[in-house]
Amino acid sequence: MTINPQLPLSFSRTHRLQWEEAQQKFVILYPEGMVELNQSSAEILKCCDGVRTLADVVSALEEKFATTGLHHDINTFLEVALTNGWIQQ
């Protein structure tokens, strides 16, 4: 699936993003199981608030981590997240 850059991104209502203390990482919980996330993936998903578009997410993360050139990596991950149903537009 392809991210529509014009539409806001939101985390799925059927999934939950939460910190798991025992594993020291963020996970996605859903009825069928759990997905462990690395730090980068968790930071991207935390920006999917139903208001921000792809450009807003990229801008927020480039500012937060004082870097540039993240668009391709963030877009690629968000396409996977959209395909897996973790986010919606």
PDB file of N, CA and C in Angstrom:
ATOM      1  N   MET A   1       0.844  -1.179   0.000  1.00  0.00           N
ATOM      2  CA  MET A   1       0.000   0.000   0.000  1.00  0.00           C
ATOM      3  C   MET A   1       0.888   1.240   0.000  1.00  0.00           C
ATOM      4  N   THR A   2       0.344   2.304  -0.532  1.00  0.00           N
ATOM      5  CA  THR A   2       1.101   3.542  -0.645  1.00  0.00           C
ATOM      6  C   THR A   2       0.506   4.613   0.258  1.00  0.00           C
ATOM      7  N   ILE A   3       1.379   5.339   0.914  1.00  0.00           N
ATOM      8  CA  ILE A   3       0.956   6.445   1.772  1.00  0.00           C
ATOM      9  C   ILE A   3       0.508   7.612   0.899  1.00  0.00           C
ATOM     10  N   ASN A   4      -0.666   8.145   1.190  1.00  0.00           N
ATOM     11  CA  ASN A   4      -1.134   9.351   0.524  1.00  0.00           C
ATOM     12  C   ASN A   4      -0.568  10.539   1.313  1.00  0.00           C
ATOM     13  N   PRO A   5       0.341  11.302   0.721  1.00  0.00           N
ATOM     14  CA  PRO A   5       0.986  12.388   1.473  1.00  0.00           C
ATOM     15  C   PRO A   5       0.048  13.506   1.904  1.00  0.00           C
ATOM     16  N   GLN A   6      -1.147  13.554   1.344  1.00  0.00           N
ATOM     17  CA  GLN A   6      -2.110  14.605   1.668  1.00  0.00           C
ATOM     18  C   GLN A   6      -2.946  14.290   2.912  1.00  0.00           C
ATOM     19  N   LEU A   7      -3.026  13.009   3.269  1.00  0.00           N
ATOM     20  CA  LEU A   7      -3.906  12.590   4.359  1.00  0.00           C
ATOM     21  C   LEU A   7      -3.156  12.404   5.671  1.00  0.00           C
ATOM     22  N   PRO A   8      -3.807  12.728   6.786  1.00  0.00           N
ATOM     23  CA  PRO A   8      -3.169  12.506   8.086  1.00  0.00           C
ATOM     24  C   PRO A   8      -3.047  11.006   8.386  1.00  0.00           C
ATOM     25  N   LEU A   9      -2.070  10.687   9.198  1.00  0.00           N
ATOM     26  CA  LEU A   9      -1.815   9.303   9.606  1.00  0.00           C
ATOM     27  C   LEU A   9      -2.289   9.113  11.041  1.00  0.00           C
ATOM     28  N   SER A  10      -2.984   8.017  11.295  1.00  0.00           N
ATOM     29  CA  SER A  10      -3.407   7.737  12.664  1.00  0.00           C
ATOM     30  C   SER A  10      -3.130   6.281  12.998  1.00  0.00           C
ATOM     31  N   PHE A  11      -2.836   6.048  14.272  1.00  0.00           N
ATOM     32  CA  PHE A  11      -2.594   4.696  14.732  1.00  0.00           C
ATOM     33  C   PHE A  11      -3.921   3.950  14.751  1.00  0.00           C
ATOM     34  N   SER A  12      -3.888   2.697  14.400  1.00  0.00           N
ATOM     35  CA  SER A  12      -5.097   1.876  14.303  1.00  0.00           C
ATOM     36  C   SER A  12      -5.839   1.798  15.635  1.00  0.00           C
ATOM     37  N   ARG A  13      -7.134   1.835  15.577  1.00  0.00           N
ATOM     38  CA  ARG A  13      -7.961   1.709  16.786  1.00  0.00           C
ATOM     39  C   ARG A  13      -7.996   0.278  17.316  1.00  0.00           C
ATOM     40  N   THR A  14      -7.636  -0.690  16.476  1.00  0.00           N
ATOM     41  CA  THR A  14      -7.654  -2.092  16.911  1.00  0.00           C
ATOM     42  C   THR A  14      -6.297  -2.552  17.435  1.00  0.00           C
ATOM     43  N   HIS A  15      -5.331  -1.646  17.456  1.00  0.00           N
ATOM     44  CA  HIS A  15      -3.996  -1.938  17.961  1.00  0.00           C
ATOM     45  C   HIS A  15      -3.664  -0.949  19.078  1.00  0.00           C
ATOM     46  N   ARG A  16      -2.686  -1.325  19.894  1.00  0.00           N
ATOM     47  CA  ARG A  16      -2.263  -0.418  20.960  1.00  0.00           C
ATOM     48  C   ARG A  16      -0.742  -0.357  20.985  1.00  0.00           C
ATOM     49  N   LEU A  17      -0.212   0.838  21.003  1.00  0.00           N
ATOM     50  CA  LEU A  17       1.227   1.064  21.105  1.00  0.00           C
ATOM     51  C   LEU A  17       1.531   1.307  22.579  1.00  0.00           C
ATOM     52  N   GLN A  18       2.406   0.483  23.153  1.00  0.00           N
ATOM     53  CA  GLN A  18       2.709   0.675  24.567  1.00  0.00           C
ATOM     54  C   GLN A  18       4.127   0.235  24.894  1.00  0.00           C
ATOM     55  N   TRP A  19       4.666   0.835  25.949  1.00  0.00           N
ATOM     56  CA  TRP A  19       5.991   0.495  26.453  1.00  0.00           C
ATOM     57  C   TRP A  19       5.877  -0.773  27.303  1.00  0.00           C
ATOM     58  N   GLU A  20       6.721  -1.745  27.019  1.00  0.00           N
ATOM     59  CA  GLU A  20       6.777  -2.987  27.801  1.00  0.00           C
ATOM     60  C   GLU A  20       8.038  -2.944  28.651  1.00  0.00           C
ATOM     61  N   GLU A  21       7.853  -2.729  29.925  1.00  0.00           N
ATOM     62  CA  GLU A  21       8.977  -2.603  30.846  1.00  0.00           C
ATOM     63  C   GLU A  21       9.849  -3.858  30.854  1.00  0.00           C
ATOM     64  N   ALA A  22       9.220  -5.018  30.848  1.00  0.00           N
ATOM     65  CA  ALA A  22       9.976  -6.277  30.915  1.00  0.00           C
ATOM     66  C   ALA A  22      10.906  -6.444  29.722  1.00  0.00           C
ATOM     67  N   GLN A  23      10.501  -5.933  28.574  1.00  0.00           N
ATOM     68  CA  GLN A  23      11.314  -6.073  27.362  1.00  0.00           C
ATOM     69  C   GLN A  23      12.109  -4.816  27.051  1.00  0.00           C
ATOM     70  N   GLN A  24      11.846  -3.738  27.798  1.00  0.00           N
ATOM     71  CA  GLN A  24      12.525  -2.466  27.599  1.00  0.00           C
ATOM     72  C   GLN A  24      12.391  -1.954  26.164  1.00  0.00           C
ATOM     73  N   LYS A  25      11.156  -2.058  25.631  1.00  0.00           N
ATOM     74  CA  LYS A  25      10.905  -1.553  24.285  1.00  0.00           C
ATOM     75  C   LYS A  25       9.413  -1.341  24.084  1.00  0.00           C
ATOM     76  N   PHE A  26       9.102  -0.554  23.053  1.00  0.00           N
ATOM     77  CA  PHE A  26       7.715  -0.373  22.666  1.00  0.00           C
ATOM     78  C   PHE A  26       7.245  -1.589  21.881  1.00  0.00           C
ATOM     79  N   VAL A  27       5.961  -1.892  22.023  1.00  0.00           N
ATOM     80  CA  VAL A  27       5.350  -2.999  21.290  1.00  0.00           C
ATOM     81  C   VAL A  27       4.000  -2.533  20.755  1.00  0.00           C
ATOM     82  N   ILE A  28       3.538  -3.242  19.738  1.00  0.00           N
ATOM     83  CA  ILE A  28       2.177  -3.075  19.243  1.00  0.00           C
ATOM     84  C   ILE A  28       1.407  -4.288  19.733  1.00  0.00           C
ATOM     85  N   LEU A  29       0.341  -4.041  20.464  1.00  0.00           N
ATOM     86  CA  LEU A  29      -0.525  -5.120  20.934  1.00  0.00           C
ATOM     87  C   LEU A  29      -1.795  -5.138  20.096  1.00  0.00           C
ATOM     88  N   TYR A  30      -2.229  -6.321  19.759  1.00  0.00           N
ATOM     89  CA  TYR A  30      -3.476  -6.498  19.022  1.00  0.00           C
ATOM     90  C   TYR A  30      -4.041  -7.864  19.400  1.00  0.00           C
ATOM     91  N   PRO A  31      -5.310  -8.134  19.076  1.00  0.00           N
ATOM     92  CA  PRO A  31      -5.948  -9.374  19.551  1.00  0.00           C
ATOM     93  C   PRO A  31      -5.180 -10.656  19.233  1.00  0.00           C
ATOM     94  N   GLU A  32      -4.503 -10.695  18.094  1.00  0.00           N
ATOM     95  CA  GLU A  32      -3.820 -11.920  17.693  1.00  0.00           C
ATOM     96  C   GLU A  32      -2.403 -12.024  18.223  1.00  0.00           C
ATOM     97  N   GLY A  33      -1.883 -10.970  18.839  1.00  0.00           N
ATOM     98  CA  GLY A  33      -0.519 -11.071  19.318  1.00  0.00           C
ATOM     99  C   GLY A  33       0.142  -9.742  19.607  1.00  0.00           C
ATOM    100  N   MET A  34       1.463  -9.725  19.388  1.00  0.00           N
ATOM    101  CA  MET A  34       2.274  -8.570  19.738  1.00  0.00           C
ATOM    102  C   MET A  34       3.432  -8.451  18.748  1.00  0.00           C
ATOM    103  N   VAL A  35       3.816  -7.207  18.445  1.00  0.00           N
ATOM    104  CA  VAL A  35       4.968  -6.930  17.584  1.00  0.00           C
ATOM    105  C   VAL A  35       5.935  -6.070  18.390  1.00  0.00           C
ATOM    106  N   GLU A  36       7.170  -6.516  18.514  1.00  0.00           N
ATOM    107  CA  GLU A  36       8.194  -5.728  19.186  1.00  0.00           C
ATOM    108  C   GLU A  36       8.760  -4.710  18.196  1.00  0.00           C
ATOM    109  N   LEU A  37       8.989  -3.490  18.678  1.00  0.00           N
ATOM    110  CA  LEU A  37       9.470  -2.409  17.819  1.00  0.00           C
ATOM    111  C   LEU A  37      10.856  -1.943  18.242  1.00  0.00           C
ATOM    112  N   ASN A  38      11.648  -1.536  17.257  1.00  0.00           N
ATOM    113  CA  ASN A  38      12.892  -0.863  17.604  1.00  0.00           C
ATOM    114  C   ASN A  38      12.558   0.590  17.913  1.00  0.00           C
ATOM    115  N   GLN A  39      13.536   1.340  18.411  1.00  0.00           N
ATOM    116  CA  GLN A  39      13.290   2.710  18.828  1.00  0.00           C
ATOM    117  C   GLN A  39      12.816   3.594  17.679  1.00  0.00           C
ATOM    118  N   SER A  40      13.410   3.436  16.504  1.00  0.00           N
ATOM    119  CA  SER A  40      13.031   4.264  15.357  1.00  0.00           C
ATOM    120  C   SER A  40      11.576   4.043  14.961  1.00  0.00           C
ATOM    121  N   SER A  41      11.168   2.790  14.896  1.00  0.00           N
ATOM    122  CA  SER A  41       9.785   2.464  14.530  1.00  0.00           C
ATOM    123  C   SER A  41       8.800   3.041  15.536  1.00  0.00           C
ATOM    124  N   ALA A  42       9.123   2.931  16.809  1.00  0.00           N
ATOM    125  CA  ALA A  42       8.244   3.465  17.852  1.00  0.00           C
ATOM    126  C   ALA A  42       8.119   4.977  17.734  1.00  0.00           C
ATOM    127  N   GLU A  43       9.233   5.663  17.471  1.00  0.00           N
ATOM    128  CA  GLU A  43       9.197   7.124  17.331  1.00  0.00           C
ATOM    129  C   GLU A  43       8.311   7.538  16.161  1.00  0.00           C
ATOM    130  N   ILE A  44       8.395   6.807  15.066  1.00  0.00           N
ATOM    131  CA  ILE A  44       7.558   7.115  13.897  1.00  0.00           C
ATOM    132  C   ILE A  44       6.085   6.919  14.238  1.00  0.00           C
ATOM    133  N   LEU A  45       5.762   5.780  14.843  1.00  0.00           N
ATOM    134  CA  LEU A  45       4.357   5.481  15.154  1.00  0.00           C
ATOM    135  C   LEU A  45       3.773   6.442  16.182  1.00  0.00           C
ATOM    136  N   LYS A  46       4.581   6.921  17.107  1.00  0.00           N
ATOM    137  CA  LYS A  46       4.083   7.886  18.095  1.00  0.00           C
ATOM    138  C   LYS A  46       3.658   9.195  17.426  1.00  0.00           C
ATOM    139  N   CYS A  47       4.168   9.462  16.234  1.00  0.00           N
ATOM    140  CA  CYS A  47       3.785  10.680  15.496  1.00  0.00           C
ATOM    141  C   CYS A  47       2.480  10.512  14.716  1.00  0.00           C
ATOM    142  N   CYS A  48       1.982   9.304  14.606  1.00  0.00           N
ATOM    143  CA  CYS A  48       0.749   9.039  13.842  1.00  0.00           C
ATOM    144  C   CYS A  48      -0.450   9.329  14.741  1.00  0.00           C
ATOM    145  N   ASP A  49      -0.769  10.618  14.852  1.00  0.00           N
ATOM    146  CA  ASP A  49      -1.757  11.091  15.818  1.00  0.00           C
ATOM    147  C   ASP A  49      -3.098  11.486  15.205  1.00  0.00           C
ATOM    148  N   GLY A  50      -3.272  11.219  13.908  1.00  0.00           N
ATOM    149  CA  GLY A  50      -4.520  11.575  13.250  1.00  0.00           C
ATOM    150  C   GLY A  50      -4.560  13.005  12.753  1.00  0.00           C
ATOM    151  N   VAL A  51      -3.483  13.747  12.998  1.00  0.00           N
ATOM    152  CA  VAL A  51      -3.390  15.139  12.570  1.00  0.00           C
ATOM    153  C   VAL A  51      -2.248  15.312  11.575  1.00  0.00           C
ATOM    154  N   ARG A  52      -1.131  14.661  11.829  1.00  0.00           N
ATOM    155  CA  ARG A  52       0.071  14.835  11.016  1.00  0.00           C
ATOM    156  C   ARG A  52       0.016  14.029   9.720  1.00  0.00           C
ATOM    157  N   THR A  53       0.500  14.667   8.660  1.00  0.00           N
ATOM    158  CA  THR A  53       0.690  13.991   7.376  1.00  0.00           C
ATOM    159  C   THR A  53       2.109  13.421   7.348  1.00  0.00           C
ATOM    160  N   LEU A  54       2.439  12.738   6.263  1.00  0.00           N
ATOM    161  CA  LEU A  54       3.785  12.193   6.102  1.00  0.00           C
ATOM    162  C   LEU A  54       4.832  13.298   6.249  1.00  0.00           C
ATOM    163  N   ALA A  55       4.639  14.414   5.585  1.00  0.00           N
ATOM    164  CA  ALA A  55       5.607  15.522   5.667  1.00  0.00           C
ATOM    165  C   ALA A  55       5.744  16.036   7.090  1.00  0.00           C
ATOM    166  N   ASP A  56       4.630  16.084   7.827  1.00  0.00           N
ATOM    167  CA  ASP A  56       4.666  16.539   9.220  1.00  0.00           C
ATOM    168  C   ASP A  56       5.459  15.564  10.096  1.00  0.00           C
ATOM    169  N   VAL A  57       5.260  14.275   9.873  1.00  0.00           N
ATOM    170  CA  VAL A  57       5.983  13.256  10.639  1.00  0.00           C
ATOM    171  C   VAL A  57       7.482  13.366  10.362  1.00  0.00           C
ATOM    172  N   VAL A  58       7.833  13.467   9.103  1.00  0.00           N
ATOM    173  CA  VAL A  58       9.250  13.588   8.725  1.00  0.00           C
ATOM    174  C   VAL A  58       9.846  14.836   9.365  1.00  0.00           C
ATOM    175  N   SER A  59       9.161  15.944   9.249  1.00  0.00           N
ATOM    176  CA  SER A  59       9.646  17.204   9.808  1.00  0.00           C
ATOM    177  C   SER A  59       9.835  17.112  11.320  1.00  0.00           C
ATOM    178  N   ALA A  60       8.848  16.534  12.007  1.00  0.00           N
ATOM    179  CA  ALA A  60       8.923  16.410  13.468  1.00  0.00           C
ATOM    180  C   ALA A  60      10.116  15.554  13.896  1.00  0.00           C
ATOM    181  N   LEU A  61      10.336  14.456  13.201  1.00  0.00           N
ATOM    182  CA  LEU A  61      11.424  13.561  13.582  1.00  0.00           C
ATOM    183  C   LEU A  61      12.790  14.117  13.193  1.00  0.00           C
ATOM    184  N   GLU A  62      12.870  14.800  12.061  1.00  0.00           N
ATOM    185  CA  GLU A  62      14.142  15.420  11.685  1.00  0.00           C
ATOM    186  C   GLU A  62      14.507  16.521  12.684  1.00  0.00           C
ATOM    187  N   GLU A  63      13.507  17.231  13.156  1.00  0.00           N
ATOM    188  CA  GLU A  63      13.753  18.265  14.165  1.00  0.00           C
ATOM    189  C   GLU A  63      14.136  17.630  15.510  1.00  0.00           C
ATOM    190  N   LYS A  64      13.404  16.624  15.922  1.00  0.00           N
ATOM    191  CA  LYS A  64      13.664  15.973  17.215  1.00  0.00           C
ATOM    192  C   LYS A  64      15.068  15.392  17.285  1.00  0.00           C
ATOM    193  N   PHE A  65      15.525  14.794  16.186  1.00  0.00           N
ATOM    194  CA  PHE A  65      16.823  14.133  16.183  1.00  0.00           C
ATOM    195  C   PHE A  65      17.914  14.956  15.479  1.00  0.00           C
ATOM    196  N   ALA A  66      17.606  16.227  15.178  1.00  0.00           N
ATOM    197  CA  ALA A  66      18.571  17.158  14.578  1.00  0.00           C
ATOM    198  C   ALA A  66      19.287  16.545  13.378  1.00  0.00           C
ATOM    199  N   THR A  67      18.502  16.073  12.433  1.00  0.00           N
ATOM    200  CA  THR A  67      19.057  15.459  11.229  1.00  0.00           C
ATOM    201  C   THR A  67      18.174  15.785  10.038  1.00  0.00           C
ATOM    202  N   THR A  68      18.595  15.359   8.858  1.00  0.00           N
ATOM    203  CA  THR A  68      17.809  15.528   7.646  1.00  0.00           C
ATOM    204  C   THR A  68      17.881  14.232   6.838  1.00  0.00           C
ATOM    205  N   GLY A  69      17.061  14.153   5.785  1.00  0.00           N
ATOM    206  CA  GLY A  69      17.128  13.007   4.883  1.00  0.00           C
ATOM    207  C   GLY A  69      16.402  11.767   5.357  1.00  0.00           C
ATOM    208  N   LEU A  70      15.409  11.924   6.217  1.00  0.00           N
ATOM    209  CA  LEU A  70      14.691  10.764   6.756  1.00  0.00           C
ATOM    210  C   LEU A  70      13.457  10.373   5.947  1.00  0.00           C
ATOM    211  N   HIS A  71      13.077  11.185   4.970  1.00  0.00           N
ATOM    212  CA  HIS A  71      11.814  10.960   4.256  1.00  0.00           C
ATOM    213  C   HIS A  71      11.691   9.539   3.705  1.00  0.00           C
ATOM    214  N   HIS A  72      12.680   9.069   2.998  1.00  0.00           N
ATOM    215  CA  HIS A  72      12.593   7.746   2.367  1.00  0.00           C
ATOM    216  C   HIS A  72      12.399   6.640   3.405  1.00  0.00           C
ATOM    217  N   ASP A  73      13.215   6.649   4.467  1.00  0.00           N
ATOM    218  CA  ASP A  73      13.121   5.599   5.485  1.00  0.00           C
ATOM    219  C   ASP A  73      11.781   5.633   6.214  1.00  0.00           C
ATOM    220  N   ILE A  74      11.316   6.827   6.546  1.00  0.00           N
ATOM    221  CA  ILE A  74      10.031   6.950   7.244  1.00  0.00           C
ATOM    222  C   ILE A  74       8.891   6.512   6.333  1.00  0.00           C
ATOM    223  N   ASN A  75       8.900   6.941   5.094  1.00  0.00           N
ATOM    224  CA  ASN A  75       7.859   6.545   4.147  1.00  0.00           C
ATOM    225  C   ASN A  75       7.836   5.029   3.963  1.00  0.00           C
ATOM    226  N   THR A  76       9.003   4.433   3.821  1.00  0.00           N
ATOM    227  CA  THR A  76       9.088   2.973   3.646  1.00  0.00           C
ATOM    228  C   THR A  76       8.494   2.249   4.844  1.00  0.00           C
ATOM    229  N   PHE A  77       8.855   2.688   6.054  1.00  0.00           N
ATOM    230  CA  PHE A  77       8.300   2.047   7.251  1.00  0.00           C
ATOM    231  C   PHE A  77       6.790   2.244   7.336  1.00  0.00           C
ATOM    232  N   LEU A  78       6.323   3.459   7.053  1.00  0.00           N
ATOM    233  CA  LEU A  78       4.882   3.721   7.147  1.00  0.00           C
ATOM    234  C   LEU A  78       4.082   2.922   6.125  1.00  0.00           C
ATOM    235  N   GLU A  79       4.649   2.646   4.972  1.00  0.00           N
ATOM    236  CA  GLU A  79       3.964   1.784   4.008  1.00  0.00           C
ATOM    237  C   GLU A  79       3.811   0.376   4.556  1.00  0.00           C
ATOM    238  N   VAL A  80       4.828  -0.123   5.241  1.00  0.00           N
ATOM    239  CA  VAL A  80       4.745  -1.440   5.901  1.00  0.00           C
ATOM    240  C   VAL A  80       3.689  -1.394   7.004  1.00  0.00           C
ATOM    241  N   ALA A  81       3.704  -0.322   7.791  1.00  0.00           N
ATOM    242  CA  ALA A  81       2.734  -0.178   8.884  1.00  0.00           C
ATOM    243  C   ALA A  81       1.304  -0.115   8.346  1.00  0.00           C
ATOM    244  N   LEU A  82       1.104   0.589   7.228  1.00  0.00           N
ATOM    245  CA  LEU A  82      -0.213   0.678   6.611  1.00  0.00           C
ATOM    246  C   LEU A  82      -0.664  -0.695   6.100  1.00  0.00           C
ATOM    247  N   THR A  83       0.228  -1.407   5.444  1.00  0.00           N
ATOM    248  CA  THR A  83      -0.081  -2.750   4.934  1.00  0.00           C
ATOM    249  C   THR A  83      -0.436  -3.698   6.068  1.00  0.00           C
ATOM    250  N   ASN A  84       0.261  -3.577   7.200  1.00  0.00           N
ATOM    251  CA  ASN A  84       0.005  -4.455   8.348  1.00  0.00           C
ATOM    252  C   ASN A  84      -1.182  -4.017   9.202  1.00  0.00           C
ATOM    253  N   GLY A  85      -1.772  -2.871   8.875  1.00  0.00           N
ATOM    254  CA  GLY A  85      -2.945  -2.400   9.607  1.00  0.00           C
ATOM    255  C   GLY A  85      -2.608  -1.685  10.896  1.00  0.00           C
ATOM    256  N   TRP A  86      -1.348  -1.321  11.117  1.00  0.00           N
ATOM    257  CA  TRP A  86      -0.963  -0.633  12.337  1.00  0.00           C
ATOM    258  C   TRP A  86      -1.381   0.824  12.301  1.00  0.00           C
ATOM    259  N   ILE A  87      -1.437   1.398  11.089  1.00  0.00           N
ATOM    260  CA  ILE A  87      -1.880   2.779  10.922  1.00  0.00           C
ATOM    261  C   ILE A  87      -2.966   2.819   9.861  1.00  0.00           C
ATOM    262  N   GLN A  88      -3.634   3.952   9.793  1.00  0.00           N
ATOM    263  CA  GLN A  88      -4.656   4.154   8.763  1.00  0.00           C
ATOM    264  C   GLN A  88      -4.622   5.591   8.299  1.00  0.00           C
ATOM    265  N   GLN A  89      -5.227   5.825   7.146  1.00  0.00           N
ATOM    266  CA  GLN A  89      -5.343   7.184   6.610  1.00  0.00           C
ATOM    267  C   GLN A  89      -6.787   7.486   6.355  1.00  0.00           C
TER     268      GLN A  89
END
